[in-house]
């Protein structure tokens, strides 16, 4: 197939394997600072490859303060999983630190990763909330493009 293969990778060993074999590495639960380090590792680990391996950050995101409790619940849930807790400890961050809740938090990834995937977190998961999320985050992006 000509389809690109992206591999989700949490820790350094899986990121290294993905850098060696995949077309893209999907990085998860990283602050911009941690993403900077992960991207440096990605470039190093993929240096023998003919084609550039893309780095993608998957970030849990709210665009409305009413969703803050849902975002915290998601962060707490992942923080309770042993493998994620070990990764957060290794990075010296709390899960909530690796989330996006405003335009500037999204733009903090600019120039660090090749792509950002936003995981919409809303208070109730309604279609209206998801539409507002899409509109708001699109506005965040256009604000940056105009800056």
mmCIF file of N, CA and C in Angstrom:
data_model
loop_
_atom_site.group_PDB
_atom_site.id
_atom_site.type_symbol
_atom_site.label_atom_id
_atom_site.label_comp_id
_atom_site.label_asym_id
_atom_site.label_seq_id
_atom_site.Cartn_x
_atom_site.Cartn_y
_atom_site.Cartn_z
ATOM 1 N N UNK A 1 0.830 -1.190 0.000
ATOM 2 C CA UNK A 1 0.000 0.000 0.000
ATOM 3 C C UNK A 1 0.875 1.254 0.000
ATOM 4 N N UNK A 2 0.322 2.321 -0.519
ATOM 5 C CA UNK A 2 1.009 3.606 -0.504
ATOM 6 C C UNK A 2 0.611 4.441 0.704
ATOM 7 N N UNK A 3 -0.262 3.901 1.525
ATOM 8 C CA UNK A 3 -0.715 4.637 2.709
ATOM 9 C C UNK A 3 0.441 4.825 3.686
ATOM 10 N N UNK A 4 0.526 6.019 4.239
ATOM 11 C CA UNK A 4 1.545 6.288 5.258
ATOM 12 C C UNK A 4 1.150 5.586 6.551
ATOM 13 N N UNK A 5 2.143 5.110 7.271
ATOM 14 C CA UNK A 5 1.915 4.429 8.540
ATOM 15 C C UNK A 5 2.386 5.334 9.668
ATOM 16 N N UNK A 6 1.465 5.650 10.577
ATOM 17 C CA UNK A 6 1.791 6.434 11.767
ATOM 18 C C UNK A 6 1.647 5.517 12.974
ATOM 19 N N UNK A 7 2.644 5.530 13.838
ATOM 20 C CA UNK A 7 2.644 4.662 15.013
ATOM 21 C C UNK A 7 2.572 5.520 16.266
ATOM 22 N N UNK A 8 1.594 5.229 17.114
ATOM 23 C CA UNK A 8 1.496 5.909 18.400
ATOM 24 C C UNK A 8 2.556 5.360 19.333
ATOM 25 N N UNK A 9 3.290 6.261 19.973
ATOM 26 C CA UNK A 9 4.403 5.831 20.817
ATOM 27 C C UNK A 9 4.465 6.705 22.063
ATOM 28 N N UNK A 10 4.441 6.070 23.223
ATOM 29 C CA UNK A 10 4.467 6.807 24.480
ATOM 30 C C UNK A 10 5.887 7.009 24.986
ATOM 31 N N UNK A 11 6.590 5.927 25.230
ATOM 32 C CA UNK A 11 7.915 6.014 25.830
ATOM 33 C C UNK A 11 9.038 6.000 24.818
ATOM 34 N N UNK A 12 10.258 6.187 25.286
ATOM 35 C CA UNK A 12 11.407 6.312 24.379
ATOM 36 C C UNK A 12 11.690 5.071 23.534
ATOM 37 N N UNK A 13 11.486 3.883 24.064
ATOM 38 C CA UNK A 13 11.772 2.682 23.260
ATOM 39 C C UNK A 13 10.801 2.545 22.098
ATOM 40 N N UNK A 14 9.522 2.778 22.360
ATOM 41 C CA UNK A 14 8.536 2.676 21.284
ATOM 42 C C UNK A 14 8.715 3.811 20.282
ATOM 43 N N UNK A 15 9.078 4.994 20.767
ATOM 44 C CA UNK A 15 9.336 6.109 19.846
ATOM 45 C C UNK A 15 10.527 5.795 18.951
ATOM 46 N N UNK A 16 11.555 5.171 19.500
ATOM 47 C CA UNK A 16 12.734 4.805 18.708
ATOM 48 C C UNK A 16 12.351 3.792 17.629
ATOM 49 N N UNK A 17 11.579 2.778 18.007
ATOM 50 C CA UNK A 17 11.140 1.773 17.040
ATOM 51 C C UNK A 17 10.302 2.426 15.938
ATOM 52 N N UNK A 18 9.390 3.297 16.324
ATOM 53 C CA UNK A 18 8.556 3.987 15.338
ATOM 54 C C UNK A 18 9.409 4.853 14.414
ATOM 55 N N UNK A 19 10.416 5.521 14.959
ATOM 56 C CA UNK A 19 11.304 6.367 14.144
ATOM 57 C C UNK A 19 12.052 5.543 13.106
ATOM 58 N N UNK A 20 12.351 4.313 13.445
ATOM 59 C CA UNK A 20 13.089 3.448 12.531
ATOM 60 C C UNK A 20 12.203 2.840 11.451
ATOM 61 N N UNK A 21 10.898 2.644 11.752
ATOM 62 C CA UNK A 21 10.054 1.860 10.857
ATOM 63 C C UNK A 21 8.849 2.580 10.262
ATOM 64 N N UNK A 22 8.331 3.595 10.917
ATOM 65 C CA UNK A 22 7.074 4.220 10.488
ATOM 66 C C UNK A 22 7.326 5.486 9.669
ATOM 67 N N UNK A 23 6.264 5.969 9.050
ATOM 68 C CA UNK A 23 6.323 7.234 8.314
ATOM 69 C C UNK A 23 6.117 8.424 9.245
ATOM 70 N N UNK A 24 5.431 8.166 10.357
ATOM 71 C CA UNK A 24 5.165 9.220 11.337
ATOM 72 C C UNK A 24 5.070 8.597 12.719
ATOM 73 N N UNK A 25 5.400 9.402 13.717
ATOM 74 C CA UNK A 25 5.284 8.982 15.111
ATOM 75 C C UNK A 25 4.255 9.888 15.768
ATOM 76 N N UNK A 26 3.233 9.278 16.375
ATOM 77 C CA UNK A 26 2.210 10.040 17.078
ATOM 78 C C UNK A 26 2.598 10.081 18.549
ATOM 79 N N UNK A 27 2.947 11.273 18.998
ATOM 80 C CA UNK A 27 3.384 11.505 20.369
ATOM 81 C C UNK A 27 2.166 11.896 21.194
ATOM 82 N N UNK A 28 2.129 11.428 22.427
ATOM 83 C CA UNK A 28 0.931 11.531 23.236
ATOM 84 C C UNK A 28 1.280 12.079 24.607
ATOM 85 N N UNK A 29 0.440 12.945 25.146
ATOM 86 C CA UNK A 29 0.615 13.475 26.495
ATOM 87 C C UNK A 29 1.979 14.135 26.680
ATOM 88 N N UNK A 30 2.322 15.064 25.784
ATOM 89 C CA UNK A 30 3.590 15.781 25.902
ATOM 90 C C UNK A 30 3.355 17.282 25.978
ATOM 91 N N UNK A 31 4.063 17.936 26.865
ATOM 92 C CA UNK A 31 4.114 19.391 26.876
ATOM 93 C C UNK A 31 4.961 19.831 25.684
ATOM 94 N N UNK A 32 4.916 21.100 25.319
ATOM 95 C CA UNK A 32 5.802 21.560 24.241
ATOM 96 C C UNK A 32 7.281 21.296 24.545
ATOM 97 N N UNK A 33 7.691 21.465 25.795
ATOM 98 C CA UNK A 33 9.087 21.186 26.150
ATOM 99 C C UNK A 33 9.443 19.726 25.961
ATOM 100 N N UNK A 34 8.562 18.840 26.411
ATOM 101 C CA UNK A 34 8.802 17.405 26.237
ATOM 102 C C UNK A 34 8.729 17.024 24.759
ATOM 103 N N UNK A 35 7.854 17.687 24.005
ATOM 104 C CA UNK A 35 7.764 17.422 22.564
ATOM 105 C C UNK A 35 9.048 17.844 21.855
ATOM 106 N N UNK A 36 9.661 18.924 22.316
ATOM 107 C CA UNK A 36 10.933 19.365 21.740
ATOM 108 C C UNK A 36 11.990 18.279 21.902
ATOM 109 N N UNK A 37 12.074 17.716 23.094
ATOM 110 C CA UNK A 37 13.038 16.637 23.349
ATOM 111 C C UNK A 37 12.697 15.397 22.531
ATOM 112 N N UNK A 38 11.407 15.047 22.471
ATOM 113 C CA UNK A 38 10.993 13.864 21.710
ATOM 114 C C UNK A 38 11.295 14.034 20.224
ATOM 115 N N UNK A 39 11.119 15.236 19.704
ATOM 116 C CA UNK A 39 11.417 15.481 18.289
ATOM 117 C C UNK A 39 12.916 15.413 18.025
ATOM 118 N N UNK A 40 13.725 15.886 18.950
ATOM 119 C CA UNK A 40 15.183 15.763 18.788
ATOM 120 C C UNK A 40 15.571 14.290 18.755
ATOM 121 N N UNK A 41 14.966 13.498 19.635
ATOM 122 C CA UNK A 41 15.217 12.054 19.634
ATOM 123 C C UNK A 41 14.747 11.430 18.324
ATOM 124 N N UNK A 42 13.583 11.857 17.847
ATOM 125 C CA UNK A 42 13.042 11.334 16.593
ATOM 126 C C UNK A 42 13.997 11.609 15.436
ATOM 127 N N UNK A 43 14.499 12.813 15.346
ATOM 128 C CA UNK A 43 15.437 13.153 14.273
ATOM 129 C C UNK A 43 16.707 12.312 14.385
ATOM 130 N N UNK A 44 17.189 12.120 15.591
ATOM 131 C CA UNK A 44 18.392 11.302 15.804
ATOM 132 C C UNK A 44 18.124 9.839 15.447
ATOM 133 N N UNK A 45 17.014 9.297 15.941
ATOM 134 C CA UNK A 45 16.712 7.876 15.743
ATOM 135 C C UNK A 45 16.360 7.539 14.298
ATOM 136 N N UNK A 46 15.933 8.527 13.528
ATOM 137 C CA UNK A 46 15.551 8.264 12.133
ATOM 138 C C UNK A 46 16.601 8.761 11.145
ATOM 139 N N UNK A 47 17.782 9.106 11.617
ATOM 140 C CA UNK A 47 18.803 9.738 10.768
ATOM 141 C C UNK A 47 19.244 8.870 9.597
ATOM 142 N N UNK A 48 19.132 7.556 9.682
ATOM 143 C CA UNK A 48 19.548 6.696 8.582
ATOM 144 C C UNK A 48 18.477 6.513 7.522
ATOM 145 N N UNK A 49 17.315 7.083 7.733
ATOM 146 C CA UNK A 49 16.194 6.909 6.814
ATOM 147 C C UNK A 49 16.299 7.866 5.634
ATOM 148 N N UNK A 50 15.890 7.395 4.474
ATOM 149 C CA UNK A 50 15.902 8.245 3.280
ATOM 150 C C UNK A 50 14.827 9.328 3.372
ATOM 151 N N UNK A 51 13.680 8.979 3.937
ATOM 152 C CA UNK A 51 12.587 9.943 4.032
ATOM 153 C C UNK A 51 12.441 10.444 5.463
ATOM 154 N N UNK A 52 12.042 11.686 5.583
ATOM 155 C CA UNK A 52 11.859 12.317 6.892
ATOM 156 C C UNK A 52 10.648 11.718 7.604
ATOM 157 N N UNK A 53 10.815 11.352 8.850
ATOM 158 C CA UNK A 53 9.730 10.820 9.673
ATOM 159 C C UNK A 53 9.030 12.005 10.337
ATOM 160 N N UNK A 54 7.720 12.065 10.183
ATOM 161 C CA UNK A 54 6.947 13.174 10.749
ATOM 162 C C UNK A 54 6.647 12.929 12.226
ATOM 163 N N UNK A 55 6.649 14.005 12.981
ATOM 164 C CA UNK A 55 6.276 13.961 14.389
ATOM 165 C C UNK A 55 4.931 14.633 14.583
ATOM 166 N N UNK A 56 3.991 13.902 15.162
ATOM 167 C CA UNK A 56 2.627 14.377 15.359
ATOM 168 C C UNK A 56 2.316 14.343 16.852
ATOM 169 N N UNK A 57 1.795 15.431 17.392
ATOM 170 C CA UNK A 57 1.358 15.442 18.791
ATOM 171 C C UNK A 57 -0.156 15.322 18.823
ATOM 172 N N UNK A 58 -0.635 14.423 19.662
ATOM 173 C CA UNK A 58 -2.061 14.225 19.919
ATOM 174 C C UNK A 58 -2.325 14.882 21.262
ATOM 175 N N UNK A 59 -3.114 15.965 21.262
ATOM 176 C CA UNK A 59 -3.317 16.740 22.489
ATOM 177 C C UNK A 59 -4.794 16.827 22.856
ATOM 178 N N UNK A 60 -5.098 16.454 24.071
ATOM 179 C CA UNK A 60 -6.448 16.621 24.583
ATOM 180 C C UNK A 60 -6.682 18.111 24.786
ATOM 181 N N UNK A 61 -7.819 18.573 24.285
ATOM 182 C CA UNK A 61 -8.037 20.011 24.170
ATOM 183 C C UNK A 61 -9.455 20.398 24.560
ATOM 184 N N UNK A 62 -9.566 21.532 25.274
ATOM 185 C CA UNK A 62 -10.868 22.154 25.498
ATOM 186 C C UNK A 62 -10.836 23.552 24.893
ATOM 187 N N UNK A 63 -11.987 23.995 24.417
ATOM 188 C CA UNK A 63 -12.095 25.355 23.892
ATOM 189 C C UNK A 63 -13.095 26.171 24.701
ATOM 190 N N UNK A 64 -13.660 25.550 25.717
ATOM 191 C CA UNK A 64 -14.690 26.174 26.542
ATOM 192 C C UNK A 64 -14.413 25.809 27.998
ATOM 193 N N UNK A 65 -14.378 26.810 28.856
ATOM 194 C CA UNK A 65 -14.108 26.566 30.270
ATOM 195 C C UNK A 65 -15.077 25.595 30.919
ATOM 196 N N UNK A 66 -16.273 25.447 30.360
ATOM 197 C CA UNK A 66 -17.249 24.510 30.913
ATOM 198 C C UNK A 66 -16.764 23.063 30.814
ATOM 199 N N UNK A 67 -15.781 22.807 29.971
ATOM 200 C CA UNK A 67 -15.254 21.446 29.789
ATOM 201 C C UNK A 67 -14.039 21.157 30.669
ATOM 202 N N UNK A 68 -13.643 22.115 31.486
ATOM 203 C CA UNK A 68 -12.439 21.941 32.312
ATOM 204 C C UNK A 68 -12.518 20.700 33.210
ATOM 205 N N UNK A 69 -13.667 20.456 33.827
ATOM 206 C CA UNK A 69 -13.813 19.286 34.704
ATOM 207 C C UNK A 69 -13.656 17.988 33.910
ATOM 208 N N UNK A 70 -14.194 17.953 32.699
ATOM 209 C CA UNK A 70 -14.055 16.758 31.856
ATOM 210 C C UNK A 70 -12.598 16.548 31.463
ATOM 211 N N UNK A 71 -11.887 17.632 31.188
ATOM 212 C CA UNK A 71 -10.466 17.532 30.850
ATOM 213 C C UNK A 71 -9.665 17.021 32.042
ATOM 214 N N UNK A 72 -9.959 17.542 33.226
ATOM 215 C CA UNK A 72 -9.256 17.096 34.427
ATOM 216 C C UNK A 72 -9.531 15.616 34.696
ATOM 217 N N UNK A 73 -10.770 15.193 34.489
ATOM 218 C CA UNK A 73 -11.127 13.779 34.684
ATOM 219 C C UNK A 73 -10.331 12.887 33.733
ATOM 220 N N UNK A 74 -10.218 13.307 32.481
ATOM 221 C CA UNK A 74 -9.438 12.546 31.491
ATOM 222 C C UNK A 74 -7.967 12.484 31.904
ATOM 223 N N UNK A 75 -7.422 13.618 32.329
ATOM 224 C CA UNK A 75 -6.021 13.662 32.760
ATOM 225 C C UNK A 75 -5.804 12.766 33.975
ATOM 226 N N UNK A 76 -6.702 12.834 34.932
ATOM 227 C CA UNK A 76 -6.581 11.999 36.131
ATOM 228 C C UNK A 76 -6.668 10.515 35.784
ATOM 229 N N UNK A 77 -7.557 10.183 34.857
ATOM 230 C CA UNK A 77 -7.715 8.774 34.464
ATOM 231 C C UNK A 77 -6.416 8.245 33.862
ATOM 232 N N UNK A 78 -5.828 8.985 32.940
ATOM 233 C CA UNK A 78 -4.573 8.534 32.341
ATOM 234 C C UNK A 78 -3.441 8.522 33.353
ATOM 235 N N UNK A 79 -3.449 9.470 34.270
ATOM 236 C CA UNK A 79 -2.430 9.498 35.311
ATOM 237 C C UNK A 79 -2.497 8.301 36.234
ATOM 238 N N UNK A 80 -3.638 7.617 36.254
ATOM 239 C CA UNK A 80 -3.793 6.439 37.116
ATOM 240 C C UNK A 80 -3.296 5.150 36.459
ATOM 241 N N UNK A 81 -3.032 5.168 35.157
ATOM 242 C CA UNK A 81 -2.524 3.983 34.464
ATOM 243 C C UNK A 81 -1.019 3.885 34.681
ATOM 244 N N UNK A 82 -0.552 2.712 35.054
ATOM 245 C CA UNK A 82 0.856 2.539 35.441
ATOM 246 C C UNK A 82 1.836 3.008 34.362
ATOM 247 N N UNK A 83 1.629 2.612 33.123
ATOM 248 C CA UNK A 83 2.592 2.982 32.074
ATOM 249 C C UNK A 83 2.583 4.489 31.825
ATOM 250 N N UNK A 84 1.417 5.084 31.868
ATOM 251 C CA UNK A 84 1.340 6.535 31.687
ATOM 252 C C UNK A 84 1.924 7.255 32.892
ATOM 253 N N UNK A 85 1.605 6.781 34.097
ATOM 254 C CA UNK A 85 2.145 7.402 35.313
ATOM 255 C C UNK A 85 3.669 7.369 35.297
ATOM 256 N N UNK A 86 4.244 6.251 34.858
ATOM 257 C CA UNK A 86 5.706 6.142 34.776
ATOM 258 C C UNK A 86 6.259 7.145 33.766
ATOM 259 N N UNK A 87 5.561 7.315 32.649
ATOM 260 C CA UNK A 87 6.020 8.267 31.644
ATOM 261 C C UNK A 87 5.919 9.702 32.162
ATOM 262 N N UNK A 88 4.821 10.035 32.832
ATOM 263 C CA UNK A 88 4.691 11.379 33.405
ATOM 264 C C UNK A 88 5.795 11.630 34.425
ATOM 265 N N UNK A 89 6.097 10.635 35.239
ATOM 266 C CA UNK A 89 7.169 10.780 36.234
ATOM 267 C C UNK A 89 8.518 10.969 35.544
ATOM 268 N N UNK A 90 8.764 10.202 34.489
ATOM 269 C CA UNK A 90 10.024 10.309 33.742
ATOM 270 C C UNK A 90 10.182 11.718 33.159
ATOM 271 N N UNK A 91 9.065 12.293 32.717
ATOM 272 C CA UNK A 91 9.089 13.627 32.118
ATOM 273 C C UNK A 91 9.027 14.746 33.156
ATOM 274 N N UNK A 92 8.631 14.397 34.384
ATOM 275 C CA UNK A 92 8.508 15.407 35.432
ATOM 276 C C UNK A 92 7.326 16.342 35.231
ATOM 277 N N UNK A 93 6.237 15.810 34.676
ATOM 278 C CA UNK A 93 5.042 16.620 34.434
ATOM 279 C C UNK A 93 3.814 15.935 35.012
ATOM 280 N N UNK A 94 2.767 16.703 35.162
ATOM 281 C CA UNK A 94 1.451 16.178 35.509
ATOM 282 C C UNK A 94 0.664 16.033 34.207
ATOM 283 N N UNK A 95 -0.262 15.082 34.139
ATOM 284 C CA UNK A 95 -1.025 14.902 32.904
ATOM 285 C C UNK A 95 -1.701 16.188 32.412
ATOM 286 N N UNK A 96 -2.262 16.963 33.316
ATOM 287 C CA UNK A 96 -2.977 18.175 32.907
ATOM 288 C C UNK A 96 -2.047 19.176 32.228
ATOM 289 N N UNK A 97 -0.744 19.102 32.527
ATOM 290 C CA UNK A 97 0.231 20.009 31.908
ATOM 291 C C UNK A 97 0.348 19.790 30.404
ATOM 292 N N UNK A 98 -0.019 18.607 29.940
ATOM 293 C CA UNK A 98 0.143 18.235 28.532
ATOM 294 C C UNK A 98 -1.165 18.374 27.754
ATOM 295 N N UNK A 99 -2.039 19.259 28.225
ATOM 296 C CA UNK A 99 -3.309 19.490 27.541
ATOM 297 C C UNK A 99 -3.348 20.914 27.000
ATOM 298 N N UNK A 100 -4.312 21.160 26.135
ATOM 299 C CA UNK A 100 -4.467 22.473 25.506
ATOM 300 C C UNK A 100 -5.810 23.050 25.941
ATOM 301 N N UNK A 101 -5.781 24.287 26.437
ATOM 302 C CA UNK A 101 -7.032 24.914 26.869
ATOM 303 C C UNK A 101 -7.185 26.356 26.381
ATOM 304 N N UNK A 102 -6.292 26.778 25.508
ATOM 305 C CA UNK A 102 -6.371 28.138 24.954
ATOM 306 C C UNK A 102 -5.468 28.213 23.718
ATOM 307 N N UNK A 103 -5.650 29.271 22.981
ATOM 308 C CA UNK A 103 -4.903 29.470 21.741
ATOM 309 C C UNK A 103 -3.397 29.417 21.954
ATOM 310 N N UNK A 104 -2.905 30.108 22.978
ATOM 311 C CA UNK A 104 -1.451 30.147 23.189
ATOM 312 C C UNK A 104 -0.884 28.773 23.512
ATOM 313 N N UNK A 105 -1.670 27.929 24.178
ATOM 314 C CA UNK A 105 -1.198 26.571 24.483
ATOM 315 C C UNK A 105 -1.069 25.751 23.203
ATOM 316 N N UNK A 106 -1.966 25.963 22.264
ATOM 317 C CA UNK A 106 -1.859 25.283 20.971
ATOM 318 C C UNK A 106 -0.650 25.802 20.198
ATOM 319 N N UNK A 107 -0.492 27.112 20.160
ATOM 320 C CA UNK A 107 0.603 27.705 19.387
ATOM 321 C C UNK A 107 1.969 27.394 19.977
ATOM 322 N N UNK A 108 2.012 26.954 21.222
ATOM 323 C CA UNK A 108 3.293 26.587 21.835
ATOM 324 C C UNK A 108 3.948 25.413 21.109
ATOM 325 N N UNK A 109 3.168 24.631 20.351
ATOM 326 C CA UNK A 109 3.716 23.501 19.596
ATOM 327 C C UNK A 109 4.234 23.919 18.215
ATOM 328 N N UNK A 110 3.944 25.150 17.795
ATOM 329 C CA UNK A 110 4.385 25.618 16.478
ATOM 330 C C UNK A 110 5.906 25.554 16.377
ATOM 331 N N UNK A 111 6.370 25.034 15.255
ATOM 332 C CA UNK A 111 7.803 24.945 15.021
ATOM 333 C C UNK A 111 8.476 23.791 15.746
ATOM 334 N N UNK A 112 7.724 23.052 16.534
ATOM 335 C CA UNK A 112 8.283 21.920 17.282
ATOM 336 C C UNK A 112 7.935 20.609 16.593
ATOM 337 N N UNK A 113 6.656 20.423 16.305
ATOM 338 C CA UNK A 113 6.189 19.186 15.680
ATOM 339 C C UNK A 113 5.658 19.499 14.286
ATOM 340 N N UNK A 114 5.493 18.465 13.501
ATOM 341 C CA UNK A 114 5.001 18.633 12.139
ATOM 342 C C UNK A 114 3.491 18.804 12.081
ATOM 343 N N UNK A 115 2.804 18.263 13.070
ATOM 344 C CA UNK A 115 1.344 18.295 13.055
ATOM 345 C C UNK A 115 0.837 18.146 14.478
ATOM 346 N N UNK A 116 -0.317 18.766 14.742
ATOM 347 C CA UNK A 116 -0.986 18.628 16.032
ATOM 348 C C UNK A 116 -2.391 18.096 15.770
ATOM 349 N N UNK A 117 -2.747 17.016 16.437
ATOM 350 C CA UNK A 117 -4.096 16.463 16.377
ATOM 351 C C UNK A 117 -4.779 16.835 17.684
ATOM 352 N N UNK A 118 -5.910 17.521 17.589
ATOM 353 C CA UNK A 118 -6.640 17.929 18.781
ATOM 354 C C UNK A 118 -7.724 16.914 19.102
ATOM 355 N N UNK A 119 -7.693 16.407 20.305
ATOM 356 C CA UNK A 119 -8.748 15.507 20.802
ATOM 357 C C UNK A 119 -9.753 16.388 21.526
ATOM 358 N N UNK A 120 -10.923 16.544 20.948
ATOM 359 C CA UNK A 120 -11.948 17.425 21.510
ATOM 360 C C UNK A 120 -12.495 16.860 22.811
ATOM 361 N N UNK A 121 -12.383 17.647 23.862
ATOM 362 C CA UNK A 121 -13.003 17.328 25.150
ATOM 363 C C UNK A 121 -14.055 18.409 25.380
ATOM 364 N N UNK A 122 -15.291 18.000 25.554
ATOM 365 C CA UNK A 122 -16.370 18.949 25.822
ATOM 366 C C UNK A 122 -17.089 18.527 27.092
ATOM 367 N N UNK A 123 -17.896 19.416 27.615
ATOM 368 C CA UNK A 123 -18.614 19.115 28.858
ATOM 369 C C UNK A 123 -19.600 17.971 28.671
ATOM 370 N N UNK A 124 -20.319 17.956 27.549
ATOM 371 C CA UNK A 124 -21.355 16.948 27.378
ATOM 372 C C UNK A 124 -21.252 16.099 26.135
ATOM 373 N N UNK A 125 -20.317 16.421 25.242
ATOM 374 C CA UNK A 125 -20.161 15.634 24.026
ATOM 375 C C UNK A 125 -21.271 15.839 23.007
ATOM 376 N N UNK A 126 -21.994 16.954 23.111
ATOM 377 C CA UNK A 126 -23.086 17.197 22.167
ATOM 378 C C UNK A 126 -22.535 17.680 20.829
ATOM 379 N N UNK A 127 -23.350 17.539 19.810
ATOM 380 C CA UNK A 127 -22.968 18.005 18.483
ATOM 381 C C UNK A 127 -22.699 19.511 18.505
ATOM 382 N N UNK A 128 -23.526 20.251 19.204
ATOM 383 C CA UNK A 128 -23.342 21.703 19.284
ATOM 384 C C UNK A 128 -22.001 22.049 19.927
ATOM 385 N N UNK A 129 -21.632 21.341 20.987
ATOM 386 C CA UNK A 129 -20.339 21.587 21.641
ATOM 387 C C UNK A 129 -19.184 21.258 20.700
ATOM 388 N N UNK A 130 -19.302 20.167 19.983
ATOM 389 C CA UNK A 130 -18.244 19.776 19.050
ATOM 390 C C UNK A 130 -18.131 20.764 17.891
ATOM 391 N N UNK A 131 -19.255 21.279 17.422
ATOM 392 C CA UNK A 131 -19.214 22.303 16.375
ATOM 393 C C UNK A 131 -18.528 23.566 16.884
ATOM 394 N N UNK A 132 -18.870 23.997 18.111
ATOM 395 C CA UNK A 132 -18.219 25.175 18.694
ATOM 396 C C UNK A 132 -16.729 24.929 18.879
ATOM 397 N N UNK A 133 -16.375 23.708 19.297
ATOM 398 C CA UNK A 133 -14.962 23.351 19.453
ATOM 399 C C UNK A 133 -14.236 23.527 18.117
ATOM 400 N N UNK A 134 -14.803 22.977 17.055
ATOM 401 C CA UNK A 134 -14.172 23.069 15.728
ATOM 402 C C UNK A 134 -14.048 24.524 15.286
ATOM 403 N N UNK A 135 -15.079 25.309 15.497
ATOM 404 C CA UNK A 135 -15.041 26.722 15.111
ATOM 405 C C UNK A 135 -14.002 27.490 15.920
ATOM 406 N N UNK A 136 -13.978 27.258 17.221
ATOM 407 C CA UNK A 136 -13.049 27.987 18.092
ATOM 408 C C UNK A 136 -11.607 27.629 17.788
ATOM 409 N N UNK A 137 -11.312 26.351 17.664
ATOM 410 C CA UNK A 137 -9.924 25.957 17.414
ATOM 411 C C UNK A 137 -9.474 26.353 16.007
ATOM 412 N N UNK A 138 -10.396 26.388 15.051
ATOM 413 C CA UNK A 138 -10.057 26.902 13.717
ATOM 414 C C UNK A 138 -9.708 28.387 13.814
ATOM 415 N N UNK A 139 -10.420 29.109 14.655
ATOM 416 C CA UNK A 139 -10.112 30.526 14.868
ATOM 417 C C UNK A 139 -8.733 30.679 15.500
ATOM 418 N N UNK A 140 -8.403 29.823 16.460
ATOM 419 C CA UNK A 140 -7.070 29.864 17.073
ATOM 420 C C UNK A 140 -6.000 29.750 15.988
ATOM 421 N N UNK A 141 -6.197 28.820 15.068
ATOM 422 C CA UNK A 141 -5.212 28.582 14.018
ATOM 423 C C UNK A 141 -5.123 29.786 13.084
ATOM 424 N N UNK A 142 -6.265 30.341 12.712
ATOM 425 C CA UNK A 142 -6.226 31.484 11.798
ATOM 426 C C UNK A 142 -5.620 32.710 12.474
ATOM 427 N N UNK A 143 -5.798 32.860 13.784
ATOM 428 C CA UNK A 143 -5.148 33.952 14.516
ATOM 429 C C UNK A 143 -3.632 33.835 14.393
ATOM 430 N N UNK A 144 -3.129 32.625 14.509
ATOM 431 C CA UNK A 144 -1.687 32.410 14.416
ATOM 432 C C UNK A 144 -1.192 32.679 12.998
ATOM 433 N N UNK A 145 -1.969 32.271 12.016
ATOM 434 C CA UNK A 145 -1.566 32.477 10.624
ATOM 435 C C UNK A 145 -1.488 33.964 10.300
ATOM 436 N N UNK A 146 -2.339 34.761 10.940
ATOM 437 C CA UNK A 146 -2.344 36.192 10.693
ATOM 438 C C UNK A 146 -1.316 36.953 11.506
ATOM 439 N N UNK A 147 -0.690 36.288 12.480
ATOM 440 C CA UNK A 147 0.272 36.977 13.361
ATOM 441 C C UNK A 147 1.606 37.202 12.700
#
